[in-house]
Tab-separated table of C-alpha atoms in Angstrom:
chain	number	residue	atom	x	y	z
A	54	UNK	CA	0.000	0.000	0.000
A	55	UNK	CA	1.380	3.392	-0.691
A	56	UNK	CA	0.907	6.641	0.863
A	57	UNK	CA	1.539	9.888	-1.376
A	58	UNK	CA	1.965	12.619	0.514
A	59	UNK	CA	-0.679	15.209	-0.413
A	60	UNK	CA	-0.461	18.468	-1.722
A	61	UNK	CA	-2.246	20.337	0.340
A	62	UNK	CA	-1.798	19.395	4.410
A	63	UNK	CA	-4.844	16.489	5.576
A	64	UNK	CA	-5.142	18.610	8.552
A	65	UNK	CA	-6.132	22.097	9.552
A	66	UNK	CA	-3.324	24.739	9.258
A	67	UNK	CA	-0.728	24.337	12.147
A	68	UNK	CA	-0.147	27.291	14.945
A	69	UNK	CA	3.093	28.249	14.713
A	70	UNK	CA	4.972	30.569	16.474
A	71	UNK	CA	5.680	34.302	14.654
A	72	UNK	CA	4.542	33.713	10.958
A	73	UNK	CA	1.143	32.530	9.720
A	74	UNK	CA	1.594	29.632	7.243
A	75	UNK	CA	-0.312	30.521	3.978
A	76	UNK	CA	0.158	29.112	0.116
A	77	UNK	CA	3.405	30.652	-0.587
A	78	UNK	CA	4.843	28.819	2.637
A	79	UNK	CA	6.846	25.830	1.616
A	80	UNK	CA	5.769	22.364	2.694
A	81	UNK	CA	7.366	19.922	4.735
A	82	UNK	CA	6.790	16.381	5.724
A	83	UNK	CA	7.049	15.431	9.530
A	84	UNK	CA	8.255	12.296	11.314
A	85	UNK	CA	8.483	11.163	14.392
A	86	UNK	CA	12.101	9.481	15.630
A	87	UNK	CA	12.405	8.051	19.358
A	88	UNK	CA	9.960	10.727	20.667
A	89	UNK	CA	11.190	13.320	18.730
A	90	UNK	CA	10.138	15.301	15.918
A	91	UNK	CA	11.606	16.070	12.760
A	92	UNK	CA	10.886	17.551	8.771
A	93	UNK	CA	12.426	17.089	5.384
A	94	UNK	CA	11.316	19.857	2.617
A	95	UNK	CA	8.606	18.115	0.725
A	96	UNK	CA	10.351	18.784	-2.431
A	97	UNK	CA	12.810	15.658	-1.558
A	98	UNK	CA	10.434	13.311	-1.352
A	99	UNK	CA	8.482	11.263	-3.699
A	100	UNK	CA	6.411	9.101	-1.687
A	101	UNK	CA	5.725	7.795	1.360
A	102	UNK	CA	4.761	3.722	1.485
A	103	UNK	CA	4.161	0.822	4.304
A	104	UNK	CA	7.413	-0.787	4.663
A	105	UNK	CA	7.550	-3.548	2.439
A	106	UNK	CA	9.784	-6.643	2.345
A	107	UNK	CA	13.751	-5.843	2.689
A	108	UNK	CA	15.971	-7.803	1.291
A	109	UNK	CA	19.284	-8.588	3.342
A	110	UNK	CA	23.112	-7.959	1.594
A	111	UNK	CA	26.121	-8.316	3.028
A	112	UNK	CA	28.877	-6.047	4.032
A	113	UNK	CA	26.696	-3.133	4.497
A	114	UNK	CA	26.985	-0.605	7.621
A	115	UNK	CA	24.342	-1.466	10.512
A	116	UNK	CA	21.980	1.419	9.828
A	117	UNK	CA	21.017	0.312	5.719
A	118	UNK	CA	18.034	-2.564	6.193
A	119	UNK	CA	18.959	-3.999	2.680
A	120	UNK	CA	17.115	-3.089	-0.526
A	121	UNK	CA	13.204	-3.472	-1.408
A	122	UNK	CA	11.962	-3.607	-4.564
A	123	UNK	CA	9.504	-0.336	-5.288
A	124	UNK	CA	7.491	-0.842	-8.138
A	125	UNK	CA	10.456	-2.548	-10.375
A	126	UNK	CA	13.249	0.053	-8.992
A	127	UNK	CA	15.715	-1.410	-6.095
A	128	UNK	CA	16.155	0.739	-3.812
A	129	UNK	CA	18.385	1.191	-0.614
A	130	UNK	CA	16.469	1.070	2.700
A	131	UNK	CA	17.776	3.595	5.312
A	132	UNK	CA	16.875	2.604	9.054
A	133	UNK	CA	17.060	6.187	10.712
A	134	UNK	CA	17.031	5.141	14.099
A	135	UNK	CA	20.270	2.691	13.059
A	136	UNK	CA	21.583	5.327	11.014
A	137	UNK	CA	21.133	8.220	14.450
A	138	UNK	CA	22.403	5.599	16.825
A	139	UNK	CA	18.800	4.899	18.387
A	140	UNK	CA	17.870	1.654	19.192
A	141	UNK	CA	16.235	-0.200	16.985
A	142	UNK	CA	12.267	-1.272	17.563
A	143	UNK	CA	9.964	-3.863	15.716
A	144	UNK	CA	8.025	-2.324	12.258
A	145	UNK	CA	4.444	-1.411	14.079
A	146	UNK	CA	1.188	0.004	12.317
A	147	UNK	CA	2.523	3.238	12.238
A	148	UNK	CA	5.965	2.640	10.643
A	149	UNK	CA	6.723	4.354	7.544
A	150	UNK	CA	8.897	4.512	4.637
A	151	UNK	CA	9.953	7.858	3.224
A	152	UNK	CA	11.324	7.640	-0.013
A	153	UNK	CA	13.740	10.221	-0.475
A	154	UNK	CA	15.529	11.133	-3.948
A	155	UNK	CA	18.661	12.668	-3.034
A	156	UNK	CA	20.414	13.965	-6.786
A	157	UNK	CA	20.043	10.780	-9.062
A	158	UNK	CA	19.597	8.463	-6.461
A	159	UNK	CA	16.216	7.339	-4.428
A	160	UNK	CA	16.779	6.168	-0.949
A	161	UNK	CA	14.082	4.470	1.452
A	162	UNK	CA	14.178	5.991	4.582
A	163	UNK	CA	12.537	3.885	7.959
A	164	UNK	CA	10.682	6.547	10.229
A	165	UNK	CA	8.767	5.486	13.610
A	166	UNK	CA	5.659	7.704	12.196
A	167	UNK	CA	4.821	10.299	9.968
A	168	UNK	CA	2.796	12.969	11.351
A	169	UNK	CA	1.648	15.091	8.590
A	170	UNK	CA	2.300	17.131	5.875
A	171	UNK	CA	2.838	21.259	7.223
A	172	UNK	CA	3.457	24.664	6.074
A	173	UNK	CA	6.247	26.296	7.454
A	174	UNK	CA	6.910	30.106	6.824
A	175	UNK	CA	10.702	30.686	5.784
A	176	UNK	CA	10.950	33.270	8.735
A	177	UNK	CA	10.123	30.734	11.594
A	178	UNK	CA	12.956	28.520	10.933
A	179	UNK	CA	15.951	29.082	13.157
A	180	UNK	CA	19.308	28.512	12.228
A	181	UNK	CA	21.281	25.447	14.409
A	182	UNK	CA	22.484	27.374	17.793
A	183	UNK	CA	26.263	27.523	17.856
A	184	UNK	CA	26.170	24.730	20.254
A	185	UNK	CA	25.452	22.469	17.096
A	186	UNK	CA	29.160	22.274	15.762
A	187	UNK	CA	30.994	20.221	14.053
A	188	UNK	CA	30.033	18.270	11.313
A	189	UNK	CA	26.838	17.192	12.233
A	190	UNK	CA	25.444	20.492	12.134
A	191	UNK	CA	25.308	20.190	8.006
A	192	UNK	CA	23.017	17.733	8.361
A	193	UNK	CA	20.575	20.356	10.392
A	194	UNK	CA	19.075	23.233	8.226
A	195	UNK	CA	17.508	24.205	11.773
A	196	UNK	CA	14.598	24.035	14.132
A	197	UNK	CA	11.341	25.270	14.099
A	198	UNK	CA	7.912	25.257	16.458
A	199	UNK	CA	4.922	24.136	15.113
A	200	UNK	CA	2.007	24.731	17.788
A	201	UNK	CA	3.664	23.468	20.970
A	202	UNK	CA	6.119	21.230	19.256
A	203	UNK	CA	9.798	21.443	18.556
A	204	UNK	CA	10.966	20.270	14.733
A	205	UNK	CA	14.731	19.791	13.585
A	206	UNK	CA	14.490	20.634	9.712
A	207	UNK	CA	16.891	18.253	7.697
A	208	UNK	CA	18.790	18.552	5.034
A	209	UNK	CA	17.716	15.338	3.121
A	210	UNK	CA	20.541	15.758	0.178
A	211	UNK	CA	23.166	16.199	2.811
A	212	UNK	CA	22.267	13.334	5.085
A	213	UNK	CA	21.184	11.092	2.441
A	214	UNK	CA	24.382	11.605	0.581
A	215	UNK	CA	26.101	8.168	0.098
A	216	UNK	CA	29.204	9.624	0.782
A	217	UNK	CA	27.705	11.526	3.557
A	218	UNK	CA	26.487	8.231	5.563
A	219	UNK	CA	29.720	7.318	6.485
A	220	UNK	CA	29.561	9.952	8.780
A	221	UNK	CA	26.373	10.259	10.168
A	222	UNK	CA	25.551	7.922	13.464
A	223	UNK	CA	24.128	10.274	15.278
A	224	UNK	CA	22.516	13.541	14.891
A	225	UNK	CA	21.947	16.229	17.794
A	226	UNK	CA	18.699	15.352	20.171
A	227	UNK	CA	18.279	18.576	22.225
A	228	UNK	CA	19.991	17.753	25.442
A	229	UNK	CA	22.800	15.716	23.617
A	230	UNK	CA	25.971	17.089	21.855
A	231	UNK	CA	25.963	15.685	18.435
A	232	UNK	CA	28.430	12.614	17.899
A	233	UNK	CA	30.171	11.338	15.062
A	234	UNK	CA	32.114	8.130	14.640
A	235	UNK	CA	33.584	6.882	11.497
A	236	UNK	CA	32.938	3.514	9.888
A	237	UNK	CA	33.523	1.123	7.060
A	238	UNK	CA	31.334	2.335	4.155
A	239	UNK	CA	30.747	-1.050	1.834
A	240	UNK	CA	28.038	0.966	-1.095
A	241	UNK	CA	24.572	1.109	-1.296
């Protein structure tokens, strides 16, 4: 069963803090990791589906599942929570994947949920604090409220980036300093 992600949000307009959200806002896609919140710009992804059945390789870092087979196109599968050094939890009803195309490449991403499609004004994003250092923080376009809720906006092409991976375990969680650790990168 797939799940397209509409073009106009399935739920009323979202409070935000400062700025309204109106047409000309650009859209995002949320997802829930672990308890917390985050977007990718909608214009990164092309669909969102049930997870489907994952095929196993070998040599692969920890955080890709395998590769799944979307309508006659192979396709990497991402585990997020792997790939942000989460622990890992059993597919439920509300697991998700978020295909992602990322240049000439499309990439299956694993989310815990998604919540919904939003509108985001430009003006309510704020940049990473200075806190955020490192490399890590080129993975984070920056945060955002959306009614009482805290979203970290990121940068799907960066994070997604096969070269990138290699480098991404973990990504900052709001009480944590970000952490990276290098590994063996085999390919997707």
């Amino acid at each position: 069963m797939s799940i397209t992600p509409p073009t106009q949000p399935h739920a009323p307009e979202s409070t935000l803090h400062g700025s309204q959200p109106n047409s000309t806002s650009p859209q995002f896609v949320g997802f829930r990791l672990a308890n917390q919140n985050y977007i990718f710009r909608i214009e990164s992804i092309q669909e969102i589906v049930m997870p489907s059945r994952v095929a196993k390789i070998p040599e692969v870092p920890a955080y890709v599942d395998g590769v799944s087979n979307l309508r006659g196109m192979i396709i990497p599968i991402v585990n997020l929570r792997s790939l942000f050094n989460l622990k890992r939890r059993p597919h439920d009803e509300e697991t998700r994947t978020i295909v992602v195309n990322v240049g000439s490449r499309t990439i299956g991403c694993t989310v815990d949920s998604v919540l919904r499609v939003m509108r985001v004004p430009a003006d309510t994003i704020q940049p990473a604090p200075d806190s955020v250092n490192g490399s890590g923080r080129r993975f984070i376009e920056g945060f955002t409220r959306v009614e009482d809720d805290l979203f970290i906006l990121l940068d799907a092409s960066q994070l997604l980036e096969p070269a990138n991976l290699e480098q991404v375990l973990s990504l900052i969680h709001i009480s944590e300093p970000t952490r990276l650790r290098r590994i063996s990168y085999a390919g997707l």
